[in-house]
PDB file of C-alpha atoms in Angstrom:
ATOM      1  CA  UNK A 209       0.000   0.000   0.000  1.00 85.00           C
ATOM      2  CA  UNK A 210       3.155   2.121   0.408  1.00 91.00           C
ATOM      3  CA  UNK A 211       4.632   3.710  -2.866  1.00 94.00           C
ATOM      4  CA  UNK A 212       6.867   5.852  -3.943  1.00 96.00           C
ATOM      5  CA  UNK A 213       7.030   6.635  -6.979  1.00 97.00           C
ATOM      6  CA  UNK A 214       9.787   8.559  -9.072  1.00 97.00           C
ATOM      7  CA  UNK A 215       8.869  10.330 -12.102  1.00 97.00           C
ATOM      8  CA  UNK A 216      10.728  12.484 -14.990  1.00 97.00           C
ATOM      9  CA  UNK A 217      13.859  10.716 -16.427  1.00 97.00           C
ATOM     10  CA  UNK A 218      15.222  10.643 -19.281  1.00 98.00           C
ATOM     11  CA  UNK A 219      18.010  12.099 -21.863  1.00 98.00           C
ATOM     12  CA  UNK A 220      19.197  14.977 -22.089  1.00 98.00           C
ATOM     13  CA  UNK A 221      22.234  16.530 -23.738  1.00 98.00           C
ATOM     14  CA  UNK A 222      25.332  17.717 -21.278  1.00 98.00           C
ATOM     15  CA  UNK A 223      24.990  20.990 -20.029  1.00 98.00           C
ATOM     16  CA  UNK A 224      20.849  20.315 -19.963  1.00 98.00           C
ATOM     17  CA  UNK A 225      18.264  20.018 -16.776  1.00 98.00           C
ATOM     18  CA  UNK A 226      15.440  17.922 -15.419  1.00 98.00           C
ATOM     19  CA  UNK A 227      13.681  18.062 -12.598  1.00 98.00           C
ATOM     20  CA  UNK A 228      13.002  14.496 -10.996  1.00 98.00           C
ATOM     21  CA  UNK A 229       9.717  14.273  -8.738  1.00 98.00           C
ATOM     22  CA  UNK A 230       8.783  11.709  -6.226  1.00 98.00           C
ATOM     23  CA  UNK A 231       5.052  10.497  -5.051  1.00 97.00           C
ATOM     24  CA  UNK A 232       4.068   9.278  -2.440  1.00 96.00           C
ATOM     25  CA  UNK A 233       0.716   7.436  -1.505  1.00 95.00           C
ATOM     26  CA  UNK A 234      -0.528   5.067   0.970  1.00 93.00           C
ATOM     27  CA  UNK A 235       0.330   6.753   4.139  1.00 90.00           C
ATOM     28  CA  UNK A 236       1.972  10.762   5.079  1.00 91.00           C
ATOM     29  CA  UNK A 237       5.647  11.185   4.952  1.00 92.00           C
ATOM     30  CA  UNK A 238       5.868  14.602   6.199  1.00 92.00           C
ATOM     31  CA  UNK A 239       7.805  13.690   9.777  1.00 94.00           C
ATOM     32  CA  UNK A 240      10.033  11.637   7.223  1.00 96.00           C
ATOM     33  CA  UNK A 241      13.804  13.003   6.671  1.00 97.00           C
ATOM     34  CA  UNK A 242      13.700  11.702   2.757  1.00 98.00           C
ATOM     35  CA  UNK A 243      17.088  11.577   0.265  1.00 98.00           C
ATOM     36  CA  UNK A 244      17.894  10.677  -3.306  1.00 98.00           C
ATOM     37  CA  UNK A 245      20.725   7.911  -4.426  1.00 98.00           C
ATOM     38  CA  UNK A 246      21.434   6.759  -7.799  1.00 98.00           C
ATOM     39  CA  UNK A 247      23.277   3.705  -9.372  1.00 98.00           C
ATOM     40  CA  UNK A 248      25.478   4.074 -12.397  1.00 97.00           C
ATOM     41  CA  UNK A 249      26.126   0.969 -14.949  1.00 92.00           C
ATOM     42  CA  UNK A 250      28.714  -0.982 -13.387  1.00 95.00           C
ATOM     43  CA  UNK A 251      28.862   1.075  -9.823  1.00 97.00           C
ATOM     44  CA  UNK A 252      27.340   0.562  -6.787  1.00 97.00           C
ATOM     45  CA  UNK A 253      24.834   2.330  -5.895  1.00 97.00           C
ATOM     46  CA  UNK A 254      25.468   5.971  -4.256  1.00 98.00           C
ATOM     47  CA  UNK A 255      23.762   9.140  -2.087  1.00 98.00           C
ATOM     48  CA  UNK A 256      22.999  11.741  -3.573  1.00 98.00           C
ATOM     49  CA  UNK A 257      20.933  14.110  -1.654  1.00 98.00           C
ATOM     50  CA  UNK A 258      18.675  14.388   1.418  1.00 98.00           C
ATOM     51  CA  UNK A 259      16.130  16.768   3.163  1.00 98.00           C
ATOM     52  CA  UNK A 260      14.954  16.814   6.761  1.00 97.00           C
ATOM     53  CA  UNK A 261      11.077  16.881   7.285  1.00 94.00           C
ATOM     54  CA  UNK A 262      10.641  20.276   7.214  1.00 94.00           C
ATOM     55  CA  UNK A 263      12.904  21.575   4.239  1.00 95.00           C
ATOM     56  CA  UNK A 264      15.266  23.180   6.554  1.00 96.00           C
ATOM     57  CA  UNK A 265      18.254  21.069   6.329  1.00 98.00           C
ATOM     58  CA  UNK A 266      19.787  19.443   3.200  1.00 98.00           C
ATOM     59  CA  UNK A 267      23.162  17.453   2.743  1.00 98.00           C
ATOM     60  CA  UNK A 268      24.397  17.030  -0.671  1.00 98.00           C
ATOM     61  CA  UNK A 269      27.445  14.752  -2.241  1.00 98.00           C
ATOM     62  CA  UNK A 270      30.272  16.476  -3.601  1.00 98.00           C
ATOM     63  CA  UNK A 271      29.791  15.498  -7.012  1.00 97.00           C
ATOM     64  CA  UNK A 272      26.580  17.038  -7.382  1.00 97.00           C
ATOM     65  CA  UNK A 273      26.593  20.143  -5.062  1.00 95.00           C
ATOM     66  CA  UNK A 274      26.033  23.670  -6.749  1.00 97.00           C
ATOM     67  CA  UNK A 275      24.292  21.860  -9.412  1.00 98.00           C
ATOM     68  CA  UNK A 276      21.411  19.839  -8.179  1.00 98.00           C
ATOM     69  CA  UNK A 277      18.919  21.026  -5.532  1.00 98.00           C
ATOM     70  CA  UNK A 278      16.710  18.792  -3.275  1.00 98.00           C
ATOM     71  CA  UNK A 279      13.741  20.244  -2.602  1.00 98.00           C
ATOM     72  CA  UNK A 280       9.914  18.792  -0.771  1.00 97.00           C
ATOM     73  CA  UNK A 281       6.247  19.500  -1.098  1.00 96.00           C
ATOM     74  CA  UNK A 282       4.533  18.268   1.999  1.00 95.00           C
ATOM     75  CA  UNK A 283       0.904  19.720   1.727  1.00 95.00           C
ATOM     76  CA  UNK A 284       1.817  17.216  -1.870  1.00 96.00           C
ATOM     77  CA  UNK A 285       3.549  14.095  -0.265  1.00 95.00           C
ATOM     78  CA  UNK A 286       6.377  14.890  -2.812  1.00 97.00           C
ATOM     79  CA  UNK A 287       9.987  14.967  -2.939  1.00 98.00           C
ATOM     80  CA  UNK A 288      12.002  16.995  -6.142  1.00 98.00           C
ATOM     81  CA  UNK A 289      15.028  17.180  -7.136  1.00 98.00           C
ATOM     82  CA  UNK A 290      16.611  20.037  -9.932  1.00 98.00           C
ATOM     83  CA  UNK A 291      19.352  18.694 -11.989  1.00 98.00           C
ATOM     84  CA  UNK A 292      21.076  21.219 -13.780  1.00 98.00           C
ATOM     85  CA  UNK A 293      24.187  21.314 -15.611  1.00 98.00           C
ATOM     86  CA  UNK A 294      24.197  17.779 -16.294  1.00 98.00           C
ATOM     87  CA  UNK A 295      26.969  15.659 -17.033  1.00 98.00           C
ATOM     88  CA  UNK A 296      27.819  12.225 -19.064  1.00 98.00           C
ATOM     89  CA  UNK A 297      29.209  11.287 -15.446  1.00 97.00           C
ATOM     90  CA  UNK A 298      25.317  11.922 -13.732  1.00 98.00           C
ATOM     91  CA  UNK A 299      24.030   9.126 -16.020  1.00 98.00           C
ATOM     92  CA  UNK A 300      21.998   6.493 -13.627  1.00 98.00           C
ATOM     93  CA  UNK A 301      19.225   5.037 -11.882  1.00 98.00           C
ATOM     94  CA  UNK A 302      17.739   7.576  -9.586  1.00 98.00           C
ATOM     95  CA  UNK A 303      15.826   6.345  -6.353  1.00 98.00           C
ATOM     96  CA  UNK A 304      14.042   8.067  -3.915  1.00 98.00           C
ATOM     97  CA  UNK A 305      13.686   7.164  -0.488  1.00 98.00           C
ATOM     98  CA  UNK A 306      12.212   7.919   2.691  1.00 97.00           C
ATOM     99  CA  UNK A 307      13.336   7.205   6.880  1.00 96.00           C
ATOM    100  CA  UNK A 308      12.085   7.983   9.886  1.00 93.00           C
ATOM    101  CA  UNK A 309      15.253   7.889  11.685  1.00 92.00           C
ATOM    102  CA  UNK A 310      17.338   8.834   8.840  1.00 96.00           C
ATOM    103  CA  UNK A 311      19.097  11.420   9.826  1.00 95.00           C
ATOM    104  CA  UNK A 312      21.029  14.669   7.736  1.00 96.00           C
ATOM    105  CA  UNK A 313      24.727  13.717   6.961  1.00 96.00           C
ATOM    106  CA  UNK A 314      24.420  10.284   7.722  1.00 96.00           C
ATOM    107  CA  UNK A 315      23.794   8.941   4.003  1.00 96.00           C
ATOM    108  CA  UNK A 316      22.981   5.396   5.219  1.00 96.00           C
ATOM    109  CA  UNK A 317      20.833   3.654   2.614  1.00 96.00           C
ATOM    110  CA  UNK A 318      20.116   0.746   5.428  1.00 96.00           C
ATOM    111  CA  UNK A 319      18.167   3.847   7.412  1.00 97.00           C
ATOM    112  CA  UNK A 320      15.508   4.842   4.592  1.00 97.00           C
ATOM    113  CA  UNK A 321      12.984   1.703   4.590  1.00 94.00           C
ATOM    114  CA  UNK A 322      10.593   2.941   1.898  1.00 96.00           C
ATOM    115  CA  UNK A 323      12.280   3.000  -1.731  1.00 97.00           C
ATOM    116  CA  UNK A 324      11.038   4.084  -5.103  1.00 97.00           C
ATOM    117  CA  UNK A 325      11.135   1.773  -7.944  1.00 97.00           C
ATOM    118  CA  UNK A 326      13.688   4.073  -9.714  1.00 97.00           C
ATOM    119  CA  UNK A 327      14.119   6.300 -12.799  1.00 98.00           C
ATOM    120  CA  UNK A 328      16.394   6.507 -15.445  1.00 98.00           C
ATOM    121  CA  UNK A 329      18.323   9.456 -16.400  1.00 98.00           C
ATOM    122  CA  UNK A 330      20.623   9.143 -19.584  1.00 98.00           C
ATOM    123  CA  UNK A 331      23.364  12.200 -20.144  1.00 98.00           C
ATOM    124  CA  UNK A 332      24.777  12.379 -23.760  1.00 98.00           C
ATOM    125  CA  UNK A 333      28.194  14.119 -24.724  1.00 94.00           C
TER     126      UNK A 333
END
């Protein structure tokens, strides 16, 4: 009964933006601290952003920070995330996720229990 669901993938040249979304149904994740991770062909998979349940705090991984922005809707039930600049390098699955006890900075994938089923998002040269 618990879904999240990630929406807006796809390609898009270097240089280009997207905006991923994530919806949620079944229950109310607004006390939830919620994050993004992604898994590149051949990697393992990696965080890439979270939010605490209010929108106040947000950690972001090196790789991505100054171009990608995390970003929630709770009156919605929906987590976002900007992409811009894009690079060849961003290409992956995205997933969005969602923890109670997750907390900011810790990037733990084993503490968010509710996972989306991913999207794809494919970065040309």
């Amino acid at each position: 009964q618990v879904q999240l669901v990630e929406s807006g993938g796809g390609l898009v040249q270097a240089g280009g933006s997207l905006r991923l979304s994530c919806a949620a149904s079944g229950r109310t994740f607004n006390t939830y601290t919620k994050g993004w991770f992604r898994q590149a062909p051949g990697k393992e998979r990696e965080f890439v952003a979270a939010i605490n349940w209010s929108g106040s705090s947000t950690d972001y991984a090196d790789s991505i920070k100054g171009r990608f922005t995390i970003s929630r809707d709770n009156a919605k039930n929906t987590l976002y995330l900007q992409m811009n600049s894009l690079k060849p390098e961003d290409t992956a699955v995205y997933y969005c996720a969602a923890g109670y006890l997750a907390r900011i900075g810790g990037r733990r994938e084993q503490d968010y229990n509710y996972w989306g089923q991913g999207t794809h998002v494919t970065v040309s040269s």
